[in-house]
mmCIF file of C-alpha atoms in Angstrom:
data_model
loop_
_atom_site.group_PDB
_atom_site.id
_atom_site.type_symbol
_atom_site.label_atom_id
_atom_site.label_comp_id
_atom_site.label_asym_id
_atom_site.label_seq_id
_atom_site.Cartn_x
_atom_site.Cartn_y
_atom_site.Cartn_z
ATOM 1 C CA UNK A 643 13.359 -1.809 2.556
ATOM 2 C CA UNK A 644 14.233 0.542 -0.309
ATOM 3 C CA UNK A 645 13.383 -0.585 -3.829
ATOM 4 C CA UNK A 646 12.652 0.851 -7.253
ATOM 5 C CA UNK A 647 9.159 0.905 -8.730
ATOM 6 C CA UNK A 648 9.854 -1.581 -11.512
ATOM 7 C CA UNK A 649 11.201 -4.207 -9.100
ATOM 8 C CA UNK A 650 8.219 -3.808 -6.795
ATOM 9 C CA UNK A 651 5.712 -3.968 -9.643
ATOM 10 C CA UNK A 652 7.373 -7.026 -11.200
ATOM 11 C CA UNK A 653 7.200 -8.829 -7.841
ATOM 12 C CA UNK A 654 3.507 -7.996 -7.439
ATOM 13 C CA UNK A 655 2.731 -9.106 -10.989
ATOM 14 C CA UNK A 656 4.537 -12.448 -10.529
ATOM 15 C CA UNK A 657 2.584 -13.213 -7.369
ATOM 16 C CA UNK A 658 -0.741 -12.331 -8.989
ATOM 17 C CA UNK A 659 -0.027 -14.370 -12.120
ATOM 18 C CA UNK A 660 0.898 -17.376 -9.963
ATOM 19 C CA UNK A 661 -2.486 -16.929 -8.243
ATOM 20 C CA UNK A 662 -4.186 -17.389 -11.613
ATOM 21 C CA UNK A 663 -4.627 -13.764 -12.684
ATOM 22 C CA UNK A 664 -4.093 -13.214 -16.434
ATOM 23 C CA UNK A 665 -0.983 -11.155 -17.136
ATOM 24 C CA UNK A 666 -2.794 -7.979 -18.375
ATOM 25 C CA UNK A 667 -5.062 -7.951 -15.322
ATOM 26 C CA UNK A 668 -2.112 -8.651 -13.009
ATOM 27 C CA UNK A 669 -0.339 -5.639 -14.489
ATOM 28 C CA UNK A 670 -3.388 -3.414 -13.867
ATOM 29 C CA UNK A 671 -3.784 -4.528 -10.257
ATOM 30 C CA UNK A 672 -0.048 -4.278 -9.557
ATOM 31 C CA UNK A 673 0.202 -0.831 -11.132
ATOM 32 C CA UNK A 674 -2.482 0.584 -8.884
ATOM 33 C CA UNK A 675 -0.698 -0.758 -5.787
ATOM 34 C CA UNK A 676 2.662 0.630 -6.901
ATOM 35 C CA UNK A 677 1.262 4.028 -7.899
ATOM 36 C CA UNK A 678 -0.231 4.279 -4.404
ATOM 37 C CA UNK A 679 3.186 3.548 -2.905
ATOM 38 C CA UNK A 680 4.828 6.072 -5.231
ATOM 39 C CA UNK A 681 2.337 8.790 -4.302
ATOM 40 C CA UNK A 682 3.020 8.253 -0.596
ATOM 41 C CA UNK A 683 -0.150 6.252 0.163
ATOM 42 C CA UNK A 684 1.152 2.888 1.470
ATOM 43 C CA UNK A 685 -2.255 2.340 3.077
ATOM 44 C CA UNK A 686 -3.497 1.515 -0.440
ATOM 45 C CA UNK A 687 -0.283 -0.054 -1.673
ATOM 46 C CA UNK A 688 1.508 -3.355 -1.307
ATOM 47 C CA UNK A 689 0.201 -4.092 2.175
ATOM 48 C CA UNK A 690 -3.069 -4.970 0.406
ATOM 49 C CA UNK A 691 -1.399 -7.658 -1.713
ATOM 50 C CA UNK A 692 -1.015 -10.559 0.767
ATOM 51 C CA UNK A 693 -4.684 -10.327 1.729
ATOM 52 C CA UNK A 694 -5.694 -10.195 -1.931
ATOM 53 C CA UNK A 695 -3.609 -13.286 -2.666
ATOM 54 C CA UNK A 696 -5.367 -15.101 0.175
ATOM 55 C CA UNK A 697 -8.730 -14.035 -1.241
ATOM 56 C CA UNK A 698 -7.743 -15.406 -4.630
ATOM 57 C CA UNK A 699 -6.580 -18.661 -3.036
ATOM 58 C CA UNK A 700 -9.797 -19.253 -1.113
ATOM 59 C CA UNK A 701 -12.176 -18.164 -3.862
ATOM 60 C CA UNK A 702 -13.496 -14.935 -2.336
ATOM 61 C CA UNK A 703 -11.885 -13.082 -5.252
ATOM 62 C CA UNK A 704 -12.032 -14.153 -8.888
ATOM 63 C CA UNK A 705 -8.771 -13.966 -10.860
ATOM 64 C CA UNK A 706 -10.522 -13.728 -14.236
ATOM 65 C CA UNK A 707 -13.803 -11.828 -13.873
ATOM 66 C CA UNK A 708 -14.015 -8.445 -15.581
ATOM 67 C CA UNK A 709 -17.617 -7.784 -14.550
ATOM 68 C CA UNK A 710 -20.995 -8.431 -16.143
ATOM 69 C CA UNK A 711 -22.478 -5.304 -17.756
ATOM 70 C CA UNK A 712 -26.164 -4.473 -18.073
ATOM 71 C CA UNK A 713 -27.268 -1.125 -19.492
ATOM 72 C CA UNK A 714 -30.259 0.325 -17.641
ATOM 73 C CA UNK A 715 -30.401 3.230 -20.114
ATOM 74 C CA UNK A 716 -28.007 4.617 -22.744
ATOM 75 C CA UNK A 717 -26.084 6.417 -19.968
ATOM 76 C CA UNK A 718 -26.613 4.173 -16.927
ATOM 77 C CA UNK A 719 -24.518 1.008 -16.622
ATOM 78 C CA UNK A 720 -25.080 -1.591 -13.904
ATOM 79 C CA UNK A 721 -22.086 -3.850 -13.248
ATOM 80 C CA UNK A 722 -21.959 -7.101 -11.314
ATOM 81 C CA UNK A 723 -18.264 -7.403 -10.554
ATOM 82 C CA UNK A 724 -18.616 -11.145 -9.936
ATOM 83 C CA UNK A 725 -15.912 -10.777 -7.237
ATOM 84 C CA UNK A 726 -13.272 -9.725 -9.767
ATOM 85 C CA UNK A 727 -10.219 -7.637 -8.942
ATOM 86 C CA UNK A 728 -11.304 -4.099 -8.092
ATOM 87 C CA UNK A 729 -9.194 -2.201 -10.651
ATOM 88 C CA UNK A 730 -9.923 -4.668 -13.450
ATOM 89 C CA UNK A 731 -13.701 -4.459 -12.991
ATOM 90 C CA UNK A 732 -13.744 -0.682 -12.452
ATOM 91 C CA UNK A 733 -11.517 0.151 -15.418
ATOM 92 C CA UNK A 734 -13.661 -1.977 -17.756
ATOM 93 C CA UNK A 735 -16.768 -0.198 -16.500
ATOM 94 C CA UNK A 736 -15.200 3.239 -16.981
ATOM 95 C CA UNK A 737 -14.021 2.309 -20.470
ATOM 96 C CA UNK A 738 -17.621 1.348 -21.250
ATOM 97 C CA UNK A 739 -19.262 4.555 -20.025
ATOM 98 C CA UNK A 740 -16.630 7.073 -21.183
ATOM 99 C CA UNK A 741 -17.844 7.133 -24.828
ATOM 100 C CA UNK A 742 -21.422 7.666 -23.573
ATOM 101 C CA UNK A 743 -20.287 10.631 -21.457
ATOM 102 C CA UNK A 744 -18.488 12.070 -24.478
ATOM 103 C CA UNK A 745 -21.609 11.604 -26.619
ATOM 104 C CA UNK A 746 -24.392 12.551 -24.181
ATOM 105 C CA UNK A 747 -22.560 14.702 -21.616
ATOM 106 C CA UNK A 748 -23.063 12.373 -18.662
ATOM 107 C CA UNK A 749 -22.788 8.661 -17.885
ATOM 108 C CA UNK A 750 -22.924 6.626 -14.687
ATOM 109 C CA UNK A 751 -21.795 3.164 -13.634
ATOM 110 C CA UNK A 752 -22.987 1.468 -10.457
ATOM 111 C CA UNK A 753 -20.850 -1.500 -9.404
ATOM 112 C CA UNK A 754 -21.527 -4.267 -6.883
ATOM 113 C CA UNK A 755 -19.719 -7.479 -5.887
ATOM 114 C CA UNK A 756 -16.340 -5.950 -6.634
ATOM 115 C CA UNK A 757 -13.123 -6.218 -4.660
ATOM 116 C CA UNK A 758 -11.206 -3.302 -3.157
ATOM 117 C CA UNK A 759 -10.694 -0.441 -5.622
ATOM 118 C CA UNK A 760 -7.639 1.017 -3.916
ATOM 119 C CA UNK A 761 -6.805 4.647 -4.579
ATOM 120 C CA UNK A 762 -9.942 6.296 -6.022
ATOM 121 C CA UNK A 763 -8.016 9.238 -7.427
ATOM 122 C CA UNK A 764 -6.242 6.836 -9.797
ATOM 123 C CA UNK A 765 -9.486 6.268 -11.717
ATOM 124 C CA UNK A 766 -10.605 9.884 -11.601
ATOM 125 C CA UNK A 767 -7.264 11.074 -12.973
ATOM 126 C CA UNK A 768 -7.402 8.577 -15.856
ATOM 127 C CA UNK A 769 -10.794 9.903 -16.893
ATOM 128 C CA UNK A 770 -9.670 13.532 -16.563
ATOM 129 C CA UNK A 771 -6.708 12.761 -18.810
ATOM 130 C CA UNK A 772 -9.332 11.711 -21.335
ATOM 131 C CA UNK A 773 -11.018 15.110 -21.027
ATOM 132 C CA UNK A 774 -13.870 14.065 -18.731
ATOM 133 C CA UNK A 775 -14.702 15.339 -15.279
ATOM 134 C CA UNK A 776 -15.100 12.428 -12.886
ATOM 135 C CA UNK A 777 -16.735 11.891 -9.521
ATOM 136 C CA UNK A 778 -16.068 8.517 -7.852
ATOM 137 C CA UNK A 779 -17.407 7.099 -4.580
ATOM 138 C CA UNK A 780 -17.143 3.781 -2.803
ATOM 139 C CA UNK A 781 -18.289 2.309 0.499
ATOM 140 C CA UNK A 782 -16.443 0.244 3.053
ATOM 141 C CA UNK A 783 -16.967 -1.796 6.173
ATOM 142 C CA UNK A 784 -18.368 0.153 9.120
ATOM 143 C CA UNK A 785 -15.121 1.599 10.512
ATOM 144 C CA UNK A 786 -16.076 5.137 11.583
ATOM 145 C CA UNK A 787 -17.948 6.114 14.717
ATOM 146 C CA UNK A 788 -20.796 8.628 14.343
ATOM 147 C CA UNK A 789 -20.299 12.164 15.629
ATOM 148 C CA UNK A 790 -21.184 11.803 19.304
ATOM 149 C CA UNK A 791 -20.882 8.003 19.212
ATOM 150 C CA UNK A 792 -18.229 5.412 20.010
ATOM 151 C CA UNK A 793 -19.159 2.408 17.838
ATOM 152 C CA UNK A 794 -18.070 1.787 14.249
ATOM 153 C CA UNK A 795 -21.289 2.337 12.281
ATOM 154 C CA UNK A 796 -20.292 4.174 9.075
ATOM 155 C CA UNK A 797 -17.822 3.360 6.306
ATOM 156 C CA UNK A 798 -14.793 5.501 5.556
ATOM 157 C CA UNK A 799 -16.727 6.058 2.316
ATOM 158 C CA UNK A 800 -14.068 7.890 0.287
ATOM 159 C CA UNK A 801 -14.710 10.133 -2.664
ATOM 160 C CA UNK A 802 -12.575 11.353 -5.531
ATOM 161 C CA UNK A 803 -13.122 14.001 -8.154
ATOM 162 C CA UNK A 804 -10.987 15.128 -11.044
ATOM 163 C CA UNK A 805 -11.218 18.047 -13.459
ATOM 164 C CA UNK A 806 -9.187 18.189 -16.705
ATOM 165 C CA UNK A 807 -6.285 20.648 -16.547
ATOM 166 C CA UNK A 808 -2.665 21.050 -17.605
ATOM 167 C CA UNK A 809 0.022 19.983 -16.797
ATOM 168 C CA UNK A 810 -2.104 17.553 -14.801
ATOM 169 C CA UNK A 811 -5.738 17.399 -13.700
ATOM 170 C CA UNK A 812 -7.075 18.660 -10.409
ATOM 171 C CA UNK A 813 -7.492 15.473 -8.364
ATOM 172 C CA UNK A 814 -9.144 15.413 -4.947
ATOM 173 C CA UNK A 815 -9.041 11.999 -3.236
ATOM 174 C CA UNK A 816 -10.168 11.757 0.374
ATOM 175 C CA UNK A 817 -11.825 9.517 2.900
ATOM 176 C CA UNK A 818 -14.624 10.956 5.001
ATOM 177 C CA UNK A 819 -12.791 9.660 8.076
ATOM 178 C CA UNK A 820 -9.731 11.336 9.598
ATOM 179 C CA UNK A 821 -7.612 8.488 8.233
ATOM 180 C CA UNK A 822 -8.239 5.290 6.279
ATOM 181 C CA UNK A 823 -8.192 1.911 7.991
ATOM 182 C CA UNK A 824 -5.389 1.059 5.583
ATOM 183 C CA UNK A 825 -3.338 3.789 7.257
ATOM 184 C CA UNK A 826 -4.059 2.222 10.647
ATOM 185 C CA UNK A 827 -2.792 -1.116 9.285
ATOM 186 C CA UNK A 828 0.279 0.586 7.827
ATOM 187 C CA UNK A 829 1.085 2.167 11.202
ATOM 188 C CA UNK A 830 0.629 -1.221 12.866
ATOM 189 C CA UNK A 831 3.040 -2.883 10.432
ATOM 190 C CA UNK A 832 5.624 -0.145 10.956
ATOM 191 C CA UNK A 833 5.118 0.027 14.724
ATOM 192 C CA UNK A 834 4.303 3.745 14.566
ATOM 193 C CA UNK A 835 1.684 5.241 16.917
ATOM 194 C CA UNK A 836 -1.346 7.071 15.586
ATOM 195 C CA UNK A 837 -1.962 10.762 16.137
ATOM 196 C CA UNK A 838 -4.238 11.638 19.079
ATOM 197 C CA UNK A 839 -7.863 12.033 18.051
ATOM 198 C CA UNK A 840 -7.651 9.669 15.103
ATOM 199 C CA UNK A 841 -9.211 6.556 16.616
ATOM 200 C CA UNK A 842 -10.976 4.831 19.491
ATOM 201 C CA UNK A 843 -10.361 1.332 20.863
ATOM 202 C CA UNK A 844 -13.017 -1.387 21.125
ATOM 203 C CA UNK A 845 -14.293 0.090 24.412
ATOM 204 C CA UNK A 846 -14.712 3.540 22.887
ATOM 205 C CA UNK A 847 -11.651 5.112 24.487
ATOM 206 C CA UNK A 848 -9.214 7.301 22.568
ATOM 207 C CA UNK A 849 -6.091 5.407 21.536
ATOM 208 C CA UNK A 850 -2.873 5.980 19.630
ATOM 209 C CA UNK A 851 -2.181 2.231 19.457
ATOM 210 C CA UNK A 852 -2.870 1.145 15.860
ATOM 211 C CA UNK A 853 -3.443 -2.471 16.913
ATOM 212 C CA UNK A 854 -6.122 -1.382 19.384
ATOM 213 C CA UNK A 855 -7.614 0.932 16.761
ATOM 214 C CA UNK A 856 -8.017 -1.981 14.329
ATOM 215 C CA UNK A 857 -10.522 -3.461 16.772
ATOM 216 C CA UNK A 858 -12.171 -0.110 17.475
ATOM 217 C CA UNK A 859 -13.250 2.781 15.266
ATOM 218 C CA UNK A 860 -11.903 5.788 13.368
ATOM 219 C CA UNK A 861 -13.024 9.370 13.888
ATOM 220 C CA UNK A 862 -14.889 11.211 11.121
ATOM 221 C CA UNK A 863 -12.960 14.138 9.677
ATOM 222 C CA UNK A 864 -14.258 17.606 10.467
ATOM 223 C CA UNK A 865 -16.528 16.486 13.277
ATOM 224 C CA UNK A 866 -20.237 16.537 12.499
ATOM 225 C CA UNK A 867 -19.687 17.693 8.898
ATOM 226 C CA UNK A 868 -17.423 14.784 8.001
ATOM 227 C CA UNK A 869 -19.779 12.362 9.714
ATOM 228 C CA UNK A 870 -22.734 13.752 7.777
ATOM 229 C CA UNK A 871 -20.860 13.609 4.477
ATOM 230 C CA UNK A 872 -19.668 10.051 5.080
ATOM 231 C CA UNK A 873 -23.116 8.849 6.112
ATOM 232 C CA UNK A 874 -24.772 10.638 3.189
ATOM 233 C CA UNK A 875 -22.335 9.352 0.568
ATOM 234 C CA UNK A 876 -22.578 5.823 1.923
ATOM 235 C CA UNK A 877 -26.359 5.891 1.890
ATOM 236 C CA UNK A 878 -26.457 7.311 -1.647
ATOM 237 C CA UNK A 879 -23.956 4.831 -3.110
ATOM 238 C CA UNK A 880 -25.706 1.921 -1.426
ATOM 239 C CA UNK A 881 -29.146 3.096 -2.533
ATOM 240 C CA UNK A 882 -28.014 3.431 -6.159
ATOM 241 C CA UNK A 883 -25.922 0.253 -6.389
ATOM 242 C CA UNK A 884 -27.965 -2.142 -4.278
ATOM 243 C CA UNK A 885 -24.919 -3.028 -2.172
ATOM 244 C CA UNK A 886 -24.972 -3.819 1.554
ATOM 245 C CA UNK A 887 -25.531 -1.092 4.134
ATOM 246 C CA UNK A 888 -23.197 -0.071 6.959
ATOM 247 C CA UNK A 889 -22.438 -2.851 9.402
ATOM 248 C CA UNK A 890 -23.407 -5.532 6.853
ATOM 249 C CA UNK A 891 -20.515 -4.612 4.533
ATOM 250 C CA UNK A 892 -17.513 -6.944 4.396
ATOM 251 C CA UNK A 893 -14.828 -8.290 2.136
ATOM 252 C CA UNK A 894 -12.217 -5.547 1.808
ATOM 253 C CA UNK A 895 -10.376 -5.994 5.126
ATOM 254 C CA UNK A 896 -10.644 -9.775 5.461
ATOM 255 C CA UNK A 897 -9.970 -12.821 3.300
ATOM 256 C CA UNK A 898 -13.127 -14.720 4.256
ATOM 257 C CA UNK A 899 -16.221 -12.838 3.100
ATOM 258 C CA UNK A 900 -17.222 -12.003 -0.477
ATOM 259 C CA UNK A 901 -17.053 -8.257 -1.033
ATOM 260 C CA UNK A 902 -20.494 -6.648 -0.946
ATOM 261 C CA UNK A 903 -19.703 -2.919 -0.948
ATOM 262 C CA UNK A 904 -20.815 -0.508 -3.678
ATOM 263 C CA UNK A 905 -18.854 1.637 -6.159
ATOM 264 C CA UNK A 906 -20.293 4.554 -8.119
ATOM 265 C CA UNK A 907 -18.664 6.621 -10.877
ATOM 266 C CA UNK A 908 -20.158 9.636 -12.646
ATOM 267 C CA UNK A 909 -18.469 10.980 -15.787
ATOM 268 C CA UNK A 910 -19.257 14.413 -17.201
ATOM 269 C CA UNK A 911 -18.299 15.710 -20.630
ATOM 270 C CA UNK A 912 -19.042 18.808 -22.625
ATOM 271 C CA UNK A 913 -17.392 21.326 -20.315
ATOM 272 C CA UNK A 914 -18.446 24.959 -20.902
ATOM 273 C CA UNK A 915 -14.885 26.138 -20.290
ATOM 274 C CA UNK A 916 -11.715 24.988 -22.021
ATOM 275 C CA UNK A 917 -8.988 23.001 -20.315
ATOM 276 C CA UNK A 918 -6.738 26.027 -20.800
ATOM 277 C CA UNK A 919 -9.120 28.227 -18.797
ATOM 278 C CA UNK A 920 -9.326 25.664 -15.990
ATOM 279 C CA UNK A 921 -5.537 25.387 -15.975
ATOM 280 C CA UNK A 922 -5.086 29.155 -15.767
ATOM 281 C CA UNK A 923 -7.428 29.375 -12.765
ATOM 282 C CA UNK A 924 -5.532 26.639 -10.921
ATOM 283 C CA UNK A 925 -2.274 28.456 -11.640
ATOM 284 C CA UNK A 926 -3.792 31.643 -10.200
ATOM 285 C CA UNK A 927 -4.502 29.704 -7.011
ATOM 286 C CA UNK A 928 -0.921 28.414 -6.940
ATOM 287 C CA UNK A 929 0.421 31.958 -7.411
ATOM 288 C CA UNK A 930 -1.729 33.421 -4.647
ATOM 289 C CA UNK A 931 -0.207 34.925 -1.502
ATOM 290 C CA UNK A 932 1.451 32.378 0.785
ATOM 291 C CA UNK A 933 0.931 32.062 4.522
ATOM 292 C CA UNK A 934 4.497 30.721 4.743
ATOM 293 C CA UNK A 935 6.950 32.237 2.231
ATOM 294 C CA UNK A 936 8.791 28.908 2.012
ATOM 295 C CA UNK A 937 5.677 26.813 1.332
ATOM 296 C CA UNK A 938 3.958 27.327 -2.030
ATOM 297 C CA UNK A 939 0.188 27.175 -2.346
ATOM 298 C CA UNK A 940 -0.853 23.895 -3.950
ATOM 299 C CA UNK A 941 -4.056 22.478 -5.394
ATOM 300 C CA UNK A 942 -5.262 18.924 -4.743
ATOM 301 C CA UNK A 943 -3.113 16.397 -6.563
ATOM 302 C CA UNK A 944 0.047 18.530 -6.695
ATOM 303 C CA UNK A 945 1.761 16.876 -3.750
ATOM 304 C CA UNK A 946 0.959 13.343 -4.884
ATOM 305 C CA UNK A 947 2.255 14.123 -8.366
ATOM 306 C CA UNK A 948 5.569 15.430 -7.002
ATOM 307 C CA UNK A 949 5.963 12.399 -4.741
ATOM 308 C CA UNK A 950 5.266 10.119 -7.700
ATOM 309 C CA UNK A 951 7.925 11.833 -9.793
ATOM 310 C CA UNK A 952 10.425 11.587 -6.947
ATOM 311 C CA UNK A 953 9.635 7.910 -6.466
ATOM 312 C CA UNK A 954 10.268 7.188 -10.145
ATOM 313 C CA UNK A 955 13.733 8.669 -9.746
ATOM 314 C CA UNK A 956 14.573 7.598 -6.198
ATOM 315 C CA UNK A 957 12.472 4.492 -5.468
ATOM 316 C CA UNK A 958 10.167 3.776 -2.531
ATOM 317 C CA UNK A 959 10.403 2.571 1.056
ATOM 318 C CA UNK A 960 8.480 -0.591 1.933
ATOM 319 C CA UNK A 961 8.080 -1.756 5.539
ATOM 320 C CA UNK A 962 10.723 -4.439 6.170
ATOM 321 C CA UNK A 963 8.221 -6.962 7.535
ATOM 322 C CA UNK A 964 5.941 -6.524 4.523
ATOM 323 C CA UNK A 965 8.817 -6.867 2.058
ATOM 324 C CA UNK A 966 10.019 -10.050 3.790
ATOM 325 C CA UNK A 967 6.493 -11.452 3.555
ATOM 326 C CA UNK A 968 6.296 -10.709 -0.179
ATOM 327 C CA UNK A 969 9.767 -12.164 -0.829
ATOM 328 C CA UNK A 970 8.800 -15.314 1.094
ATOM 329 C CA UNK A 971 5.708 -15.675 -1.078
ATOM 330 C CA UNK A 972 7.815 -15.214 -4.185
ATOM 331 C CA UNK A 973 10.361 -17.772 -2.972
ATOM 332 C CA UNK A 974 7.563 -20.262 -2.376
ATOM 333 C CA UNK A 975 6.285 -19.566 -5.879
ATOM 334 C CA UNK A 976 9.707 -20.299 -7.377
ATOM 335 C CA UNK A 977 9.969 -23.535 -5.371
ATOM 336 C CA UNK A 978 6.620 -24.713 -6.735
ATOM 337 C CA UNK A 979 7.660 -23.883 -10.289
ATOM 338 C CA UNK A 980 10.930 -25.755 -9.828
ATOM 339 C CA UNK A 981 9.161 -28.994 -8.765
#
């Protein structure tokens, strides 16, 4: 199904508002989903919405919580998300620590009991646009098998970092697995096989079947290095937030369990170089010699920014089955309102 961004966002907002989410918070949650679609990351886009609506309906997600803040020090904020919507809780926390980073040079927020954040680079880019360097990390259910293992023991544990620059910040956003579980779900919805080497089935055998992979495990990126990075980031975030470890994490891929993962953001101000100097260096990288004359050298974030711009002009493709599901939910909403 081909649609424009405004139509897709309006549909998502209507469904969230009907689920009891205040309009400003519904707009924040919907925007993150639509930006993910526009940047070519459907794994973090609208396919997350039906599950989130079910979580709101059964009380495993709060439509109104914005998080309870407790300052541990002038630059260290602890946040109990109280099962609020991931973007709503995280953006409030970042808004709280950003002035401290600007004043003191560094500020940290550690978040627990928060729902799925979605695309981490979204938050990092917002802070970089404010002139702050940002490092964000979050944990997930155990979905990745260890290097040399076949069982899901480690989260995909993504990280994002952003550095202020013009015309747009440097934004690196990556999972420590070869792919996200959201991408596995997206392939399953579209009926598209996975690439070899991405995943194992429940018995520990390699598979390209996304349905089998959902019950199995994902490979770490970069072999032992990706496994070590994912395990280390997960352990650090969990240690600092007090969230659940590894196989005890739940609540982002189901609609039954409260979310008990951890989120950690570090903001850094007072850069020793100007934004202009950072921008010039990135442009030097872009101008460097190409391996393929027809393919320009890019820096992290360039491709996503171009896809976003194209999507604004040309719209986005949503899996037909997902779009039908969302339209059915919207039709049911209208029927209830008409009664």
